[in-house]
mmCIF file of C-alpha atoms in Angstrom:
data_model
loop_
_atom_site.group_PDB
_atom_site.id
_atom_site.type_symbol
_atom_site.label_atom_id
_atom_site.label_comp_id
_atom_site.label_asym_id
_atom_site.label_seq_id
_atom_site.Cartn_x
_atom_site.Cartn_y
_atom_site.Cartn_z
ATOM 1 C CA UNK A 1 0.000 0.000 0.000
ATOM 2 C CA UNK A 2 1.408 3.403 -1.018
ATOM 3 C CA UNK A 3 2.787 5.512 2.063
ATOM 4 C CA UNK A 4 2.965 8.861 2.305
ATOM 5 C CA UNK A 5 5.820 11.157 2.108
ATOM 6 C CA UNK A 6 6.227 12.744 5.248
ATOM 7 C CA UNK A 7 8.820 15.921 5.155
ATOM 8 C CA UNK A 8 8.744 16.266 8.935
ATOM 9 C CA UNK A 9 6.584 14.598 11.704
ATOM 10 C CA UNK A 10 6.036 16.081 15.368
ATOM 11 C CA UNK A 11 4.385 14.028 17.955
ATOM 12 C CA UNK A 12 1.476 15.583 20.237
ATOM 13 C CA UNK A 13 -0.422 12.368 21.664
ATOM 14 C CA UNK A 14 -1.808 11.380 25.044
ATOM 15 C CA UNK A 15 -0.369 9.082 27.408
ATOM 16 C CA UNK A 16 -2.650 6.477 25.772
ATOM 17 C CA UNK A 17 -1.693 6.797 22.207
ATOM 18 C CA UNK A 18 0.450 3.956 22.219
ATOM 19 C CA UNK A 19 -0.670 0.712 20.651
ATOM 20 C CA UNK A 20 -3.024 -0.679 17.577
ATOM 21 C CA UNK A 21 -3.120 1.663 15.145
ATOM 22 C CA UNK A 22 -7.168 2.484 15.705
ATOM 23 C CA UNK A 23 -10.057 3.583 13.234
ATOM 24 C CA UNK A 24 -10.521 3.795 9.481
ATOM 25 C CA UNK A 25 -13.289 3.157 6.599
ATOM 26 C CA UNK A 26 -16.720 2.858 7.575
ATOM 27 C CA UNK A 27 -19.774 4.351 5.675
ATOM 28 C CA UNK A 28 -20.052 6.963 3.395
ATOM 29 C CA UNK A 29 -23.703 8.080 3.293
ATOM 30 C CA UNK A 30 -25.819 7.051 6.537
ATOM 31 C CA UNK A 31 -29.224 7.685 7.038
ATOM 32 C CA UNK A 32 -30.856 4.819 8.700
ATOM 33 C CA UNK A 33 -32.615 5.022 12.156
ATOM 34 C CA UNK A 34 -30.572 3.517 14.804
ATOM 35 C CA UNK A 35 -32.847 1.208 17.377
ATOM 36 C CA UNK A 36 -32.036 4.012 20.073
ATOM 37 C CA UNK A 37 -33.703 6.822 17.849
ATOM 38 C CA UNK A 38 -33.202 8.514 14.633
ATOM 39 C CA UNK A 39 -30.375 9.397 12.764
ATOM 40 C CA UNK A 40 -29.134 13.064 13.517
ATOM 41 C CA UNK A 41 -26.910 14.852 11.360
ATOM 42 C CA UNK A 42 -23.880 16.265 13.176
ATOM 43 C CA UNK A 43 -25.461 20.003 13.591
ATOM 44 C CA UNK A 44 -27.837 18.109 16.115
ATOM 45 C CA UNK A 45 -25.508 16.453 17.983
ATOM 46 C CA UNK A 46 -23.208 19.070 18.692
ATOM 47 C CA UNK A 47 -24.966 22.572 17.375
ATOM 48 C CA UNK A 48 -25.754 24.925 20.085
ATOM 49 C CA UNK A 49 -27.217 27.126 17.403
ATOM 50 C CA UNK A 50 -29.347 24.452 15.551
ATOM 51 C CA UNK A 51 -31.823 27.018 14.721
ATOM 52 C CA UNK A 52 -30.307 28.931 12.511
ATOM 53 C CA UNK A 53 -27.904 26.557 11.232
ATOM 54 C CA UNK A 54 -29.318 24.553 8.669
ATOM 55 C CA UNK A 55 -26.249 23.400 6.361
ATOM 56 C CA UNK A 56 -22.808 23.589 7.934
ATOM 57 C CA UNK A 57 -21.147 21.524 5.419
ATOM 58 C CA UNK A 58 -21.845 25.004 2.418
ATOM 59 C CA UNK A 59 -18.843 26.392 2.304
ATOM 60 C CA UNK A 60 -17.447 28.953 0.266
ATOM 61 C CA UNK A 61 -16.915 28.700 -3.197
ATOM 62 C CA UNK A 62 -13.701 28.956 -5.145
ATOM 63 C CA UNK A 63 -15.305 31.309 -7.542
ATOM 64 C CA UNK A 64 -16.778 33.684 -4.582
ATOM 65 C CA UNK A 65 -13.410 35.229 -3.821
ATOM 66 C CA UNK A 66 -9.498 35.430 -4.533
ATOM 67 C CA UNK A 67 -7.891 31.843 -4.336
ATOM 68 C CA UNK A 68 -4.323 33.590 -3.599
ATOM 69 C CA UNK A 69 -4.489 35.926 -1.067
ATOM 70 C CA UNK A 70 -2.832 36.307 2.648
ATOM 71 C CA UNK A 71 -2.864 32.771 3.649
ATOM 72 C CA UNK A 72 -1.685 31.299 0.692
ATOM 73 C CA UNK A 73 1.153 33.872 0.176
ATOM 74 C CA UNK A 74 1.924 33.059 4.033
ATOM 75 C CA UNK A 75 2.191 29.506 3.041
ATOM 76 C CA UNK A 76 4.271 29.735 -0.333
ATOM 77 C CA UNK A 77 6.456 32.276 1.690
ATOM 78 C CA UNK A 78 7.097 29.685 4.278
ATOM 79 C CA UNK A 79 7.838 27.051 1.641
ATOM 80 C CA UNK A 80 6.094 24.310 3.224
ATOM 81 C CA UNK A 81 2.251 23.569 4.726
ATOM 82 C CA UNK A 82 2.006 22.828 8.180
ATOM 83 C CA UNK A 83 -1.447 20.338 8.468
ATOM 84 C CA UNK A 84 -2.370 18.867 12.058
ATOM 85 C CA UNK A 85 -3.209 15.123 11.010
ATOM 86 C CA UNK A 86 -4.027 11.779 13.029
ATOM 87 C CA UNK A 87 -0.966 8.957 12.973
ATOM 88 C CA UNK A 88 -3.517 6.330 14.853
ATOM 89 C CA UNK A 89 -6.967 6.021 12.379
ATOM 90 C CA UNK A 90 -5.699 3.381 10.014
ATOM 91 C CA UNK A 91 -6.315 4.289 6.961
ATOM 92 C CA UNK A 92 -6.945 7.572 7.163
ATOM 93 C CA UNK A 93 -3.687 8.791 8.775
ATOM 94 C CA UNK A 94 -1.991 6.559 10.469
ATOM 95 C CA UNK A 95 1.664 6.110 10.764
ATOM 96 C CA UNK A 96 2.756 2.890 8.346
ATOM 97 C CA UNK A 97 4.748 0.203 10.324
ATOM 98 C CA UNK A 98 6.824 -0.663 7.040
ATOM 99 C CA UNK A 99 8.160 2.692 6.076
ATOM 100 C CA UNK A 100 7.453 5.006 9.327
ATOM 101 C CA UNK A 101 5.662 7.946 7.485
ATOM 102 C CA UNK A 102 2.625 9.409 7.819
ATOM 103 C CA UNK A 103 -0.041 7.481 5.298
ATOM 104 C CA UNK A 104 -3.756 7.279 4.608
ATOM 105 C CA UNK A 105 -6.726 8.682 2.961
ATOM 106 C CA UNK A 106 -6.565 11.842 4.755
ATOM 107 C CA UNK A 107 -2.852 12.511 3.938
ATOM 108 C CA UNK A 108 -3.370 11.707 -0.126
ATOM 109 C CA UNK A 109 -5.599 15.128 0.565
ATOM 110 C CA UNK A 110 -2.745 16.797 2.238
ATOM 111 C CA UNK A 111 -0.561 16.020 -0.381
ATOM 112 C CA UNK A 112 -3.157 17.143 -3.272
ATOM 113 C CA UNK A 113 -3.368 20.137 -1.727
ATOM 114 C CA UNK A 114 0.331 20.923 -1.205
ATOM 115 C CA UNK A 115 0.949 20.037 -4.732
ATOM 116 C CA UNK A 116 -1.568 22.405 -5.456
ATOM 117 C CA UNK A 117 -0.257 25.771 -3.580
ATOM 118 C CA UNK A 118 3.432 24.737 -3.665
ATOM 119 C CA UNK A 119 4.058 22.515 -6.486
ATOM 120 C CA UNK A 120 5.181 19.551 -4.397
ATOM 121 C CA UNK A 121 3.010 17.031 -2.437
ATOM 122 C CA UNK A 122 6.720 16.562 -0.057
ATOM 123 C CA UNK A 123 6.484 20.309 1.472
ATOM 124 C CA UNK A 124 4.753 19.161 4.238
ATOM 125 C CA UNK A 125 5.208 19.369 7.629
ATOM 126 C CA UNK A 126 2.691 17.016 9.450
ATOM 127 C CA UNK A 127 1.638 17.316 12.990
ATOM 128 C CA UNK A 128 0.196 14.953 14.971
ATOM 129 C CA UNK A 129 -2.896 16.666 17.362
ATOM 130 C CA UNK A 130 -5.323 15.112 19.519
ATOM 131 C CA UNK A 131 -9.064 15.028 18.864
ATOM 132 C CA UNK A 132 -9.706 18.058 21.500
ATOM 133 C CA UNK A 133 -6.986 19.862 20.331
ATOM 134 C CA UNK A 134 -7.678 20.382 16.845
ATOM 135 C CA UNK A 135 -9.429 23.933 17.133
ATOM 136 C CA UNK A 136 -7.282 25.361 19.084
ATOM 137 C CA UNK A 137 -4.357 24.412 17.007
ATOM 138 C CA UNK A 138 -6.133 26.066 14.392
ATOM 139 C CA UNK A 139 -6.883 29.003 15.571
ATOM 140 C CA UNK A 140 -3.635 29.613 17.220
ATOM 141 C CA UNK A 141 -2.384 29.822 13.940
ATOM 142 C CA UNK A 142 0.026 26.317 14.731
ATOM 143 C CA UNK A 143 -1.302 24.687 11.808
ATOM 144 C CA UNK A 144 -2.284 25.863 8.257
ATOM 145 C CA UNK A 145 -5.003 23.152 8.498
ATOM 146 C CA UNK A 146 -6.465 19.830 9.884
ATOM 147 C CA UNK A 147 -7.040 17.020 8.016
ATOM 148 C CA UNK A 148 -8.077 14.373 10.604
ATOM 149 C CA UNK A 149 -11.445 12.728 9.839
ATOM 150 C CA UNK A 150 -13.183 15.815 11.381
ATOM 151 C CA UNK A 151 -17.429 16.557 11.559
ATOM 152 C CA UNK A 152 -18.698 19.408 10.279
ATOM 153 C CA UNK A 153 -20.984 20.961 12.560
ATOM 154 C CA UNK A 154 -22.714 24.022 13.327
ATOM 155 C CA UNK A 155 -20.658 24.659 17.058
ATOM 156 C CA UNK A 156 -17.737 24.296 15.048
ATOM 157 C CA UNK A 157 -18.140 26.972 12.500
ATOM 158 C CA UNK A 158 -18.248 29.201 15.211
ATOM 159 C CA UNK A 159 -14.166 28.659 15.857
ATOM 160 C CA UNK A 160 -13.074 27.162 12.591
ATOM 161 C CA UNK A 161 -13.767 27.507 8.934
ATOM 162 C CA UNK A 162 -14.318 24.032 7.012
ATOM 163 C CA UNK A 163 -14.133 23.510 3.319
ATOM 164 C CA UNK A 164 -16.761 21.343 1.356
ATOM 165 C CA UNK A 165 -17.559 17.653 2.804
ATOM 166 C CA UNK A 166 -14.937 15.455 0.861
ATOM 167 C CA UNK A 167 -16.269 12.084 3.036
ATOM 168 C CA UNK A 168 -19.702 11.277 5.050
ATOM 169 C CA UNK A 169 -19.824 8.861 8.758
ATOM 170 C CA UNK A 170 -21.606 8.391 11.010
ATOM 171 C CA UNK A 171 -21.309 7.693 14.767
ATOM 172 C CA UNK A 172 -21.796 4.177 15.818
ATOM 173 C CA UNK A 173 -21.003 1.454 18.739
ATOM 174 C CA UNK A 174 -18.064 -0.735 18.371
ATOM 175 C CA UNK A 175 -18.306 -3.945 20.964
ATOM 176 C CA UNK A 176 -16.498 -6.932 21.729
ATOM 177 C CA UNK A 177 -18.372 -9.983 19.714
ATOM 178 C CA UNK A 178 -19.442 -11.498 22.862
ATOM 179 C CA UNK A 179 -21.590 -8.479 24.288
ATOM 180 C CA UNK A 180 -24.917 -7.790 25.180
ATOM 181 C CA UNK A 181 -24.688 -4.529 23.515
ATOM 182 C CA UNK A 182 -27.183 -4.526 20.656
ATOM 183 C CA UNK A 183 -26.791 -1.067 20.030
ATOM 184 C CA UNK A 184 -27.289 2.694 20.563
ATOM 185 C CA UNK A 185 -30.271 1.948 22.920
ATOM 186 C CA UNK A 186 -31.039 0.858 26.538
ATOM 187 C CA UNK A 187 -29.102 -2.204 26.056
ATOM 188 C CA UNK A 188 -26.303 0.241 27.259
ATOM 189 C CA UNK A 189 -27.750 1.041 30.446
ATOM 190 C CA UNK A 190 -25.106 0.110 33.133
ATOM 191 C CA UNK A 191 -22.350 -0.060 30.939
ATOM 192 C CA UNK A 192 -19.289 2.107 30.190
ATOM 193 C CA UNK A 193 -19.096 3.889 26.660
ATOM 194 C CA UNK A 194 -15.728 5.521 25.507
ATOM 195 C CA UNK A 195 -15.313 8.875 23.239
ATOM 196 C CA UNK A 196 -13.236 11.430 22.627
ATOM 197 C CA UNK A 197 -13.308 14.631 24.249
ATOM 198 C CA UNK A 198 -14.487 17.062 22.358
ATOM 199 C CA UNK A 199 -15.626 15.030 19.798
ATOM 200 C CA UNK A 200 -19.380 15.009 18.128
ATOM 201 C CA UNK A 201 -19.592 11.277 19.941
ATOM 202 C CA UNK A 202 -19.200 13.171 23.273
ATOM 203 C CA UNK A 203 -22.072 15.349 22.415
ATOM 204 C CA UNK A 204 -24.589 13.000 21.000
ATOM 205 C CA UNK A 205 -23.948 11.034 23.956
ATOM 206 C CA UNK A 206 -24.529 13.921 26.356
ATOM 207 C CA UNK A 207 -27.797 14.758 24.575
ATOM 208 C CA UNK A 208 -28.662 11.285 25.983
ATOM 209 C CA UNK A 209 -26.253 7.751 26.932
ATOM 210 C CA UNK A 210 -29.351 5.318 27.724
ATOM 211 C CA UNK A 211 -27.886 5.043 30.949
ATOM 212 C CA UNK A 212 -24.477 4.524 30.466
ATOM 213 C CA UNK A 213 -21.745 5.851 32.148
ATOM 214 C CA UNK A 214 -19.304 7.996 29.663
ATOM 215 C CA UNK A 215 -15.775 7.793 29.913
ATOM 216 C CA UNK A 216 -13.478 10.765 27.740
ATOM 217 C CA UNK A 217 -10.102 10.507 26.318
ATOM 218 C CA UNK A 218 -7.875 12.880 24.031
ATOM 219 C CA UNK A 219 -7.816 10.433 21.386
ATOM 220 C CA UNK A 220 -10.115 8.112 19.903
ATOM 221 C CA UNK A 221 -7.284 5.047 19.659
ATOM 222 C CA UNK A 222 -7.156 5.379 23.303
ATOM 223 C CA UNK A 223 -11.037 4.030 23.430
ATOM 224 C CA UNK A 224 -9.878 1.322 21.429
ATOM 225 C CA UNK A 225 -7.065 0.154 24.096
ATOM 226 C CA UNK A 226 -9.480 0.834 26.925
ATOM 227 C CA UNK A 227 -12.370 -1.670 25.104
ATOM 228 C CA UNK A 228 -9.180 -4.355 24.609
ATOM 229 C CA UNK A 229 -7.955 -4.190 27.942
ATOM 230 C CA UNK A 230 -11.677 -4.702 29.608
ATOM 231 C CA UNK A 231 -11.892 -0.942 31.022
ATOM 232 C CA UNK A 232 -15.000 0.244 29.116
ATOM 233 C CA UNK A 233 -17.820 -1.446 27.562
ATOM 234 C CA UNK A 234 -18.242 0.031 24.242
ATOM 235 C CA UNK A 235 -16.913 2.968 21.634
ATOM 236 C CA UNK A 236 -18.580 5.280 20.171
ATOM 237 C CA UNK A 237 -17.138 6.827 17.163
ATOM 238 C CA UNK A 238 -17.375 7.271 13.604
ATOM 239 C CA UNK A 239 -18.083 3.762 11.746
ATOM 240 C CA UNK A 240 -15.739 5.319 9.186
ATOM 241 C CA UNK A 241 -13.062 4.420 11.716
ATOM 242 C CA UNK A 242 -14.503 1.949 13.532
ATOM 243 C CA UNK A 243 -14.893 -0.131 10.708
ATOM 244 C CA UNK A 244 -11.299 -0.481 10.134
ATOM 245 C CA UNK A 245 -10.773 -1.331 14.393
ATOM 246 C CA UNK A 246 -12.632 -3.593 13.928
ATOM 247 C CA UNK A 247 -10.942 -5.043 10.509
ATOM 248 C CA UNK A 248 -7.458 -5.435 12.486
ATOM 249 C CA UNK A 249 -8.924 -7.045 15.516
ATOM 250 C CA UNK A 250 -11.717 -9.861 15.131
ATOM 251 C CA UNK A 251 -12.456 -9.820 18.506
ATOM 252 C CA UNK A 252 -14.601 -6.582 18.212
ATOM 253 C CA UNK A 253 -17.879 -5.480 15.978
ATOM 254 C CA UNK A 254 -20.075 -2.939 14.808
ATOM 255 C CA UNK A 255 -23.502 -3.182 16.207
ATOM 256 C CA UNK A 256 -26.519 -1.395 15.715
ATOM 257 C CA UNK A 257 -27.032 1.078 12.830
ATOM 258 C CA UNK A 258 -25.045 4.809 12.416
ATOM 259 C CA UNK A 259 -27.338 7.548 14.709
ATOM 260 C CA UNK A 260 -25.369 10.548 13.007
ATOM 261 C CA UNK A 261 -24.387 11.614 9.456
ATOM 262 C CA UNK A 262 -20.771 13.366 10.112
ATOM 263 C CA UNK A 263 -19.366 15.427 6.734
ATOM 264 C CA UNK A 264 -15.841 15.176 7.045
ATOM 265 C CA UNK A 265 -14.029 18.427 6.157
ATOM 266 C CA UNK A 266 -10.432 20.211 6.021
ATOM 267 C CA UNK A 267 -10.669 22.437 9.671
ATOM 268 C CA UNK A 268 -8.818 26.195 8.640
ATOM 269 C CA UNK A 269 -8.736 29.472 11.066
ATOM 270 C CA UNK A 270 -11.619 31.372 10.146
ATOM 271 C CA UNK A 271 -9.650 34.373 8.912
ATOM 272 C CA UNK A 272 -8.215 32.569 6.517
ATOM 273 C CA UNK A 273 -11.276 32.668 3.176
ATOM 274 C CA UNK A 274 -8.789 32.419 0.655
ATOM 275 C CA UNK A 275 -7.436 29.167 1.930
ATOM 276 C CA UNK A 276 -10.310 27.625 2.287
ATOM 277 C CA UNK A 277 -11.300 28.870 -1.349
ATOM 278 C CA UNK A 278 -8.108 27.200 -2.584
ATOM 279 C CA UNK A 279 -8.709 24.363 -0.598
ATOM 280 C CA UNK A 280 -12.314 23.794 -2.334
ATOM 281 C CA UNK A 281 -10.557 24.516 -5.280
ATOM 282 C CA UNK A 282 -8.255 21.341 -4.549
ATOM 283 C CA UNK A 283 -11.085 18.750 -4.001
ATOM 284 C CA UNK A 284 -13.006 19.574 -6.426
ATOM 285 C CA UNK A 285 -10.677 18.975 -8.931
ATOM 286 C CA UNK A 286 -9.659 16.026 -6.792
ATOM 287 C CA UNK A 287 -13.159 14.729 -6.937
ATOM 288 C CA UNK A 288 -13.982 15.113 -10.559
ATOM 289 C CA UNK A 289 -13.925 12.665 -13.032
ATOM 290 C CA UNK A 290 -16.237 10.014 -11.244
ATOM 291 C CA UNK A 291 -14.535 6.495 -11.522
ATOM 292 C CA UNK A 292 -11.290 7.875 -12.512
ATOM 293 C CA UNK A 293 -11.002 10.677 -10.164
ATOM 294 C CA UNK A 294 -8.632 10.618 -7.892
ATOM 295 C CA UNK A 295 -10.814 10.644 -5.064
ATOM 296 C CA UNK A 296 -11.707 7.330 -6.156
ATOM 297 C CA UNK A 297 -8.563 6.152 -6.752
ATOM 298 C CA UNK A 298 -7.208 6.604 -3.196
ATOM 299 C CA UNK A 299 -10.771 5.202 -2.115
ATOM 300 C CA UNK A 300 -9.871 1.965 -3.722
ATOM 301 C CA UNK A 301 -7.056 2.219 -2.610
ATOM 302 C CA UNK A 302 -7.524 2.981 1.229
ATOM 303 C CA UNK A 303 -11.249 2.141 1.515
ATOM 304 C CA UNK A 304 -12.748 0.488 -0.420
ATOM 305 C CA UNK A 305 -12.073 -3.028 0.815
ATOM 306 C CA UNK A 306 -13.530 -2.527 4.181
ATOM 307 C CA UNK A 307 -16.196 0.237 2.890
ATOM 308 C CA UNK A 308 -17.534 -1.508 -0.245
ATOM 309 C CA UNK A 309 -20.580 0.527 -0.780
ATOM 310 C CA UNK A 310 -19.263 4.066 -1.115
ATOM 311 C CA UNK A 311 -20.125 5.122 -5.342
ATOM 312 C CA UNK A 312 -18.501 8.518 -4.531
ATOM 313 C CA UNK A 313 -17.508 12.056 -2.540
ATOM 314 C CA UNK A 314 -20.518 13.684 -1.088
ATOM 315 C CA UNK A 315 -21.881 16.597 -3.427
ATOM 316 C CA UNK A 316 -20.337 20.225 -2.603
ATOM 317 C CA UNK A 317 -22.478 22.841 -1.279
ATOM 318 C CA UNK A 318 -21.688 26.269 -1.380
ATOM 319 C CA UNK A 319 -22.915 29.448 0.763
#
């Protein structure tokens, strides 16, 4: 499997993020009603402004505004991209045991996007974040970007500008085989569910856990450890990562059905509108061409054998 090129790598993770490399494919387009309610889209499980937010994943389009202006001159004048990425969700960007560098769906993105603005998918400079500290990377102006399987939602859009959706998910329960846990429902009642903090999980869950206790961690990988060594009952995460857990250990399933829809996006500071104009300039040339785009390609590549049903990107929508 192709790896990619990573220029330079600095490590941010929690005590925890040591082990199985955690998450990866999963579902593109979810929409069925889980047994514990119906499916929300990620403005309703973590919007605190759901009334007036209606479609967080429009964003702005590359034809609304200038494509080269502060933050990409910043970026070409610094000769390199600096993009806060995940080195645990295999798959999407996870850190390959063969070759050491930073890989996955998420990084081919990277890379398409530093081609783009610097003529080389090398000048990169990845850093690893944790789930709860992707925004404030981000608006501390300590990354250019995140590309780390991140929701879309309303709350969000309040600290950090997103470009179009370039993946959907949804959030879903991943058990051991053996467990009485049929799903996002009262079958949970008693039992201890993992998340990350900060994450859309920890908010749906908030909204309402069935009577389970909740147990937070930095990063999602460290759920996975805690459900393998016997210290929590359940995860709850995006299937598009879950899926893959649960394709390197067989001791652990998906159960239930997706209660979320999660657009993934690329996370920028919200000053920064010609970036992310540039940046929905990127993907949608990255996304054209149906079969032979080269979305698809790195789909097949990444995805597609543990997320067989996924015909494509999700549509862009603009403001």
């Amino acid at each position: 499997m192709a790896a990619a090129c990573a220029l330079t790598v600095t490590a941010a993770l929690s005590p925890l993020g040591v082990g199985p490399f955690g998450g990866a494919s999963g579902a593109g387009r979810t929409s069925s009603p889980a047994s514990g309610g119906p499916v929300a889209h990620a403005r309703d499980a973590a919007a605190t402004d759901s009334g007036t937010c209606t479609t967080p994943e429009a964003s702005l389009s590359p034809s609304s505004g200038t494509t080269d202006g502060a933050a990409v001159e910043r970026i070409k004048k610094r000769g390199r991209l600096i993009v806060g990425v995940d080195q645990n969700s295999y798959l999407w960007g996870f850190r390959d045991p063969e070759t050491g560098a930073i890989a996955g769906f998420d990084i081919e993105i990277v890379k398409a996007i530093a081609q783009n603005i610097l003529g080389s998918s090398a000048k990169v400079q990845y850093l690893t974040v944790p789930t709860n500290k992707r925004v404030t990377d981000i608006q501390q102006h300590k990354v250019d970007m995140v590309v780390r399987t991140m929701s879309i939602t309303c709350s969000r859009l309040k600290d950090v500008a997103f470009s179009i959706a370039y993946f959907e998910a949804g959030q879903q329960l991943l058990v051991p085989k053996d467990s009485p846990i049929t799903g996002y429902n009262d079958s949970l009642k008693g039992k201890t569910v993992c998340t990350a903090s900060s994450s859309t999980g920890e908010a749906k869950l908030k909204q309402g856990a069935h009577g389970a206790r909740i147990k937070l961690v930095d990063n999602q990988l460290d759920c996975l450890v805690l459900l393998q060594l016997g210290m929590v009952d359940a995860v709850f995460t995006d299937n598009a990562l879950a899926a893959g857990q649960a394709a390197q250990d067989p001791t652990v399933h998906l159960v239930g059905t997706p209660v979320t829809e999660e657009p993934y996006g690329v996370a920028m500071n919200l000053d920064d509108q010609d970036l992310v104009r540039r940046v929905n300039q990127v993907l949608v040339a990255y996304e054209a061409g149906g079969a032979s785009s080269e979305w698809m390609h790195q789909y097949q590549t990444w995805l597609a054998k543990d997320l067989p049903d996924v015909t494509g990107p999700p549509q862009p929508k603009y403001k």
